[in-house]
C-alpha positions as a LaTeX table, in Angstrom:
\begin{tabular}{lrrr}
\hline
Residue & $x$ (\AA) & $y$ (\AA) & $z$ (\AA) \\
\hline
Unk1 & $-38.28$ & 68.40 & $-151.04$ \\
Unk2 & $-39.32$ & 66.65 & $-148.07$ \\
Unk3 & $-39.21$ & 67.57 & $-144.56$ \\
Unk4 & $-36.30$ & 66.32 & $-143.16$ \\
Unk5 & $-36.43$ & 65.90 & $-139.62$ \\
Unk6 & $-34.51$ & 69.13 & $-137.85$ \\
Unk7 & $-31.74$ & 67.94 & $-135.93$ \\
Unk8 & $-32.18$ & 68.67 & $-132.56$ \\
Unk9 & $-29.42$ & 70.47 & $-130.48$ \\
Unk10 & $-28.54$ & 69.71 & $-127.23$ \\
Unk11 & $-28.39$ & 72.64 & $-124.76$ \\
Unk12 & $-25.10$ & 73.34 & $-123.55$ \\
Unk13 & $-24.88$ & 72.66 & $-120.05$ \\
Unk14 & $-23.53$ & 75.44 & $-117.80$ \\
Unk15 & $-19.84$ & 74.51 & $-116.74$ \\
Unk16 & $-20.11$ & 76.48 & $-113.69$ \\
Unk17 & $-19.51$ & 74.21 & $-109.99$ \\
Unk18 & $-21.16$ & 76.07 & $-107.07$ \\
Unk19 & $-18.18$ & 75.85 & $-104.07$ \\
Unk20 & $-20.83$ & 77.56 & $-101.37$ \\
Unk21 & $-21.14$ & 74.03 & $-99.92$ \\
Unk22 & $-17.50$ & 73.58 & $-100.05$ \\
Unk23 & $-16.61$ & 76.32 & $-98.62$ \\
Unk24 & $-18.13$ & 75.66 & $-95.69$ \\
Unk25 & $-17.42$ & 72.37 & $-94.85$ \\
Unk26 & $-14.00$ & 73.55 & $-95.48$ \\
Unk27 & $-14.19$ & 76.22 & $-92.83$ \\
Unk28 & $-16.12$ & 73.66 & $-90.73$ \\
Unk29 & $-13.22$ & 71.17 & $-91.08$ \\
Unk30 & $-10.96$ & 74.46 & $-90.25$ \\
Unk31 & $-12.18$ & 75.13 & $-87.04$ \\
Unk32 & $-12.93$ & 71.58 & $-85.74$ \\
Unk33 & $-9.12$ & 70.81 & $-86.19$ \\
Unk34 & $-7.78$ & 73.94 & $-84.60$ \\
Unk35 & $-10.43$ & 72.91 & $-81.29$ \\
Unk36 & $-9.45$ & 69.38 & $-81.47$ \\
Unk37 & $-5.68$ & 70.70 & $-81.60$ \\
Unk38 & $-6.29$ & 73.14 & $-78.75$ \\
Unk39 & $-8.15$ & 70.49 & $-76.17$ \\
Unk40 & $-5.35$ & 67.59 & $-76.84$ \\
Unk41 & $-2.43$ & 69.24 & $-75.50$ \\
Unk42 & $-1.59$ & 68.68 & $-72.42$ \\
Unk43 & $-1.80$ & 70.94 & $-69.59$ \\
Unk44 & $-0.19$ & 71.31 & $-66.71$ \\
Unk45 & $-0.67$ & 72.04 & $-62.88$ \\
Unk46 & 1.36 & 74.01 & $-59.99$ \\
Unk47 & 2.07 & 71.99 & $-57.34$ \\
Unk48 & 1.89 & 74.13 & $-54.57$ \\
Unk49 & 4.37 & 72.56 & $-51.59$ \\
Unk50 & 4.32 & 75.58 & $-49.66$ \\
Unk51 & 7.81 & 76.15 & $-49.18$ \\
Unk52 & 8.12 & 79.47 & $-51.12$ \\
Unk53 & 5.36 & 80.45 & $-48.50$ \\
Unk54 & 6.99 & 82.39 & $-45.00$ \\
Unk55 & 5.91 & 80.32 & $-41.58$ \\
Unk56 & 3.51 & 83.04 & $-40.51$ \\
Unk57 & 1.50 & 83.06 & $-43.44$ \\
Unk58 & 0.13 & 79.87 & $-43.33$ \\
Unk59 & $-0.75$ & 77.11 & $-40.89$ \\
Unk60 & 1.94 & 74.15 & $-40.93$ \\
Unk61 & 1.15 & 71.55 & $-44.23$ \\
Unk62 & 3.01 & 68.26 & $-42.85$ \\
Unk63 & 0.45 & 66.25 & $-45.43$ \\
Unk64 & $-2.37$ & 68.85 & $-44.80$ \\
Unk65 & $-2.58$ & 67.34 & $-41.26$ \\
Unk66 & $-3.80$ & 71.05 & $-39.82$ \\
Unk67 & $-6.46$ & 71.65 & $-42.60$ \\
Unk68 & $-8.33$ & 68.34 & $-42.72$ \\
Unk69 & $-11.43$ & 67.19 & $-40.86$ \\
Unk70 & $-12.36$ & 63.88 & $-41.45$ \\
Unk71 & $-16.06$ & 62.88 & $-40.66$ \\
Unk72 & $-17.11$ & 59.17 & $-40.17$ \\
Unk73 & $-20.43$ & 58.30 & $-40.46$ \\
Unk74 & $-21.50$ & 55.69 & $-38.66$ \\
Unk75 & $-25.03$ & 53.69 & $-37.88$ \\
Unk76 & $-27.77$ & 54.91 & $-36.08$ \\
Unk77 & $-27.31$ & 58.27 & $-36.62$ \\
Unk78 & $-23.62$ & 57.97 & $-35.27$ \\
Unk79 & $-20.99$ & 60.44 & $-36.12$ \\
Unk80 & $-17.25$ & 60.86 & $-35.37$ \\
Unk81 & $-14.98$ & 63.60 & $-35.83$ \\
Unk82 & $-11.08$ & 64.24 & $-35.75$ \\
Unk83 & $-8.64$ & 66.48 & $-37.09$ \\
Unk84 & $-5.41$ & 65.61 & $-38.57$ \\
Unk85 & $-4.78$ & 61.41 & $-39.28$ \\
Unk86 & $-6.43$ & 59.21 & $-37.04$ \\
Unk87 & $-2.57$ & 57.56 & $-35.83$ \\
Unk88 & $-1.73$ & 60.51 & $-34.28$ \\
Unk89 & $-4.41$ & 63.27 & $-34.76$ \\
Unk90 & $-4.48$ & 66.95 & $-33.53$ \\
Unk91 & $-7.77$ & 66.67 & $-31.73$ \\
Unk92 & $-9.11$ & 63.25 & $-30.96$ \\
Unk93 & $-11.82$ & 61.55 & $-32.31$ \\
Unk94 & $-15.29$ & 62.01 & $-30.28$ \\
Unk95 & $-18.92$ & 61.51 & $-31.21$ \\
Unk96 & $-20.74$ & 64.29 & $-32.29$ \\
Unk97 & $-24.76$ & 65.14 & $-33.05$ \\
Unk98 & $-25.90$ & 66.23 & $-36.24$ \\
Unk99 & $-27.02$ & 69.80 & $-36.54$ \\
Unk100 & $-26.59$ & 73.37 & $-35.71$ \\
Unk101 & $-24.81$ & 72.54 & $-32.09$ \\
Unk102 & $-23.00$ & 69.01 & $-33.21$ \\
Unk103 & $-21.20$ & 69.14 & $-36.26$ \\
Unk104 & $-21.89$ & 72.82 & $-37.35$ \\
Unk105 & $-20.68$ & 74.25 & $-34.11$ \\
Unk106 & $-17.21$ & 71.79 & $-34.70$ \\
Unk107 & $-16.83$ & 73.08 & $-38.51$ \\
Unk108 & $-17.39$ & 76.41 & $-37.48$ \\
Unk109 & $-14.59$ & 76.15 & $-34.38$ \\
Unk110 & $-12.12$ & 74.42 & $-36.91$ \\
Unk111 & $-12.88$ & 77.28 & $-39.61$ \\
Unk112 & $-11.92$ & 80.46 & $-36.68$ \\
Unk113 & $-9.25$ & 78.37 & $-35.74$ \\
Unk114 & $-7.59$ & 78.23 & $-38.85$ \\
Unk115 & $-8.64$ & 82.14 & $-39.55$ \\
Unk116 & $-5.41$ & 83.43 & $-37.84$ \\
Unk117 & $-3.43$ & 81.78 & $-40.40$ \\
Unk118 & $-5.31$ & 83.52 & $-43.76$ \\
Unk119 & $-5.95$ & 86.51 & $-44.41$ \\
Unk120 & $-8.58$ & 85.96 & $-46.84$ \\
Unk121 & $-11.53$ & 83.84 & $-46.13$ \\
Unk122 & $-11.73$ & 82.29 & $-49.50$ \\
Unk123 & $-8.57$ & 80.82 & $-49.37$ \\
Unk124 & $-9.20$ & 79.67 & $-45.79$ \\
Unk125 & $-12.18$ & 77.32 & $-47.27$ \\
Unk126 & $-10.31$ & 76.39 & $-50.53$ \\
Unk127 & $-7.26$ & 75.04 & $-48.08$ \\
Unk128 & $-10.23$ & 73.45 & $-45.35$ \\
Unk129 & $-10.21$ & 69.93 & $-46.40$ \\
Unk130 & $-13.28$ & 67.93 & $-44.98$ \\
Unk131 & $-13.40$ & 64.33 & $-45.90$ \\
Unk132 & $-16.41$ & 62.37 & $-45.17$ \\
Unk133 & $-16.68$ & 58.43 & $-44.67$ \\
Unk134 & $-19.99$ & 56.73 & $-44.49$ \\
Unk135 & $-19.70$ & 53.42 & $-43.64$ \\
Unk136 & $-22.24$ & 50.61 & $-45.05$ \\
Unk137 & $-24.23$ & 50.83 & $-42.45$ \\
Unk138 & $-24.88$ & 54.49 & $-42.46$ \\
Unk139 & $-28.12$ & 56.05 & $-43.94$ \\
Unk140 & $-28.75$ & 58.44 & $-47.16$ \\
Unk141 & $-30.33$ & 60.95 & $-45.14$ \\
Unk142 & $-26.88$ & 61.56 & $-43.07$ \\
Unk143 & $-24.59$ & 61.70 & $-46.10$ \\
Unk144 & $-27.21$ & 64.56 & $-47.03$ \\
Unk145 & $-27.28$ & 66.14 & $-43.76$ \\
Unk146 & $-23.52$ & 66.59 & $-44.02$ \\
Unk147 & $-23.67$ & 67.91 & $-47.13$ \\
Unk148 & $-26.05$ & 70.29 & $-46.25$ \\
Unk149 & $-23.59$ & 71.24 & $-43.51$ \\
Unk150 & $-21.11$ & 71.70 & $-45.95$ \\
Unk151 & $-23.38$ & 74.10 & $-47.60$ \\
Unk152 & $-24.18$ & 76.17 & $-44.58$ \\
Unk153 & $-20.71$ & 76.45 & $-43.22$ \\
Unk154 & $-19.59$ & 77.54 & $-46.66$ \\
Unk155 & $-16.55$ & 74.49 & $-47.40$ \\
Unk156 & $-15.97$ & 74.15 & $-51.11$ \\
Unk157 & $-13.64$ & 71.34 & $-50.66$ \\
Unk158 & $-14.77$ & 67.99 & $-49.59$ \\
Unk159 & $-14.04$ & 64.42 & $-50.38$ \\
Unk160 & $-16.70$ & 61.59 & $-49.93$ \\
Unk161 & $-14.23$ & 58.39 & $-49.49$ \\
Unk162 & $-15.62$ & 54.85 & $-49.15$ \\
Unk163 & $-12.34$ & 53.54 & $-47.85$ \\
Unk164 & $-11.00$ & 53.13 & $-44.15$ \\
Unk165 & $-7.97$ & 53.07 & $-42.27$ \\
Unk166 & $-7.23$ & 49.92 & $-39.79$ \\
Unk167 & $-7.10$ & 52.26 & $-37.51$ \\
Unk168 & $-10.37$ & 53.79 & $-38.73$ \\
Unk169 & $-11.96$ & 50.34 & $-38.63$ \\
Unk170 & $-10.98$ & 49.89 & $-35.11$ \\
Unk171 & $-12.46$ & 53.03 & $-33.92$ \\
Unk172 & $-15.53$ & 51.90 & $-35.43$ \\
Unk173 & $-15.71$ & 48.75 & $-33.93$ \\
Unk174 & $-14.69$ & 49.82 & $-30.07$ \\
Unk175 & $-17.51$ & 52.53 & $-30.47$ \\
\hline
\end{tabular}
């Protein structure tokens, strides 16, 4: 007999699939739809208009006249201050120094003036609205020295706002 060539077998593959991988990216999938879900609905916001508030507790909000300082930067070191809007404001606008006895010692009068109306401090400087206008002509350093101001006097709420008034304008110009 001759040697016939043994036929060779083929292994049999093993029919197993390993789902690890799957698994995961399942569970991956999983929790980036339930955070995607979560961030995209919309949320909403009290709006506080202080009418459910008694008149004692707080200081009067016609348009958060009593609670905002506005600071306008000027050149040459320049800086004006008034409280409430500039048409018909609750102290007028005058020309203060930077520093511990300019603008400090103003902040720091406007903050124990409104301190009879709070009786906690931390909602005195949430409600303390400073907004602070540099003009084009004003310098870096100043915008920085207010903020710093900010700092030390301990306001958390301040706006820096590019835009002025007419009225605004005019001040500038007469001064």
């Amino acid at each position: 007999m001759k040697n016939l060539p043994q036929k060779v077998r083929s292994k049999k593959l093993n029919s197993r699939v390993d789902l690890t991988a799957m698994v995961s990216v399942s569970f991956l999938l999983i929790i980036f739809f339930m955070v995607v879900g979560e961030l995209s609905k919309p949320k909403q916001m009290k709006y506080d208009t202080g009418q459910d508030r008694s008149c004692c507790d707080c200081p009067p909000r016609q348009d958060g006249e009593n609670r905002s300082i506005t600071l306008i930067l000027g050149e040459n070191n320049k800086l004006i201050c008034y409280v409430g809007v500039i048409a018909s404001p609750i102290k007028k606008p005058k020309t203060v120094a930077y520093g511990k006895n300019g603008i400090r010692k103003e902040l720091t009068a406007r903050i124990e003036s409104l301190k009879s109306y709070y009786s906690d401090s931390s909602k005195l400087m949430r409600d303390l609205v400073v907004v602070i206008k540099p003009t084009k002509k004003s310098n870096y350093g100043n915008l920085v020295d207010i903020l710093d101001e900010m700092k030390i006097t301990g306001i958390t709420s301040y706006y820096i706002v590019p835009e002025f008034t007419p009225e605004e304008s005019k001040l500038l110009a007469s001064n």
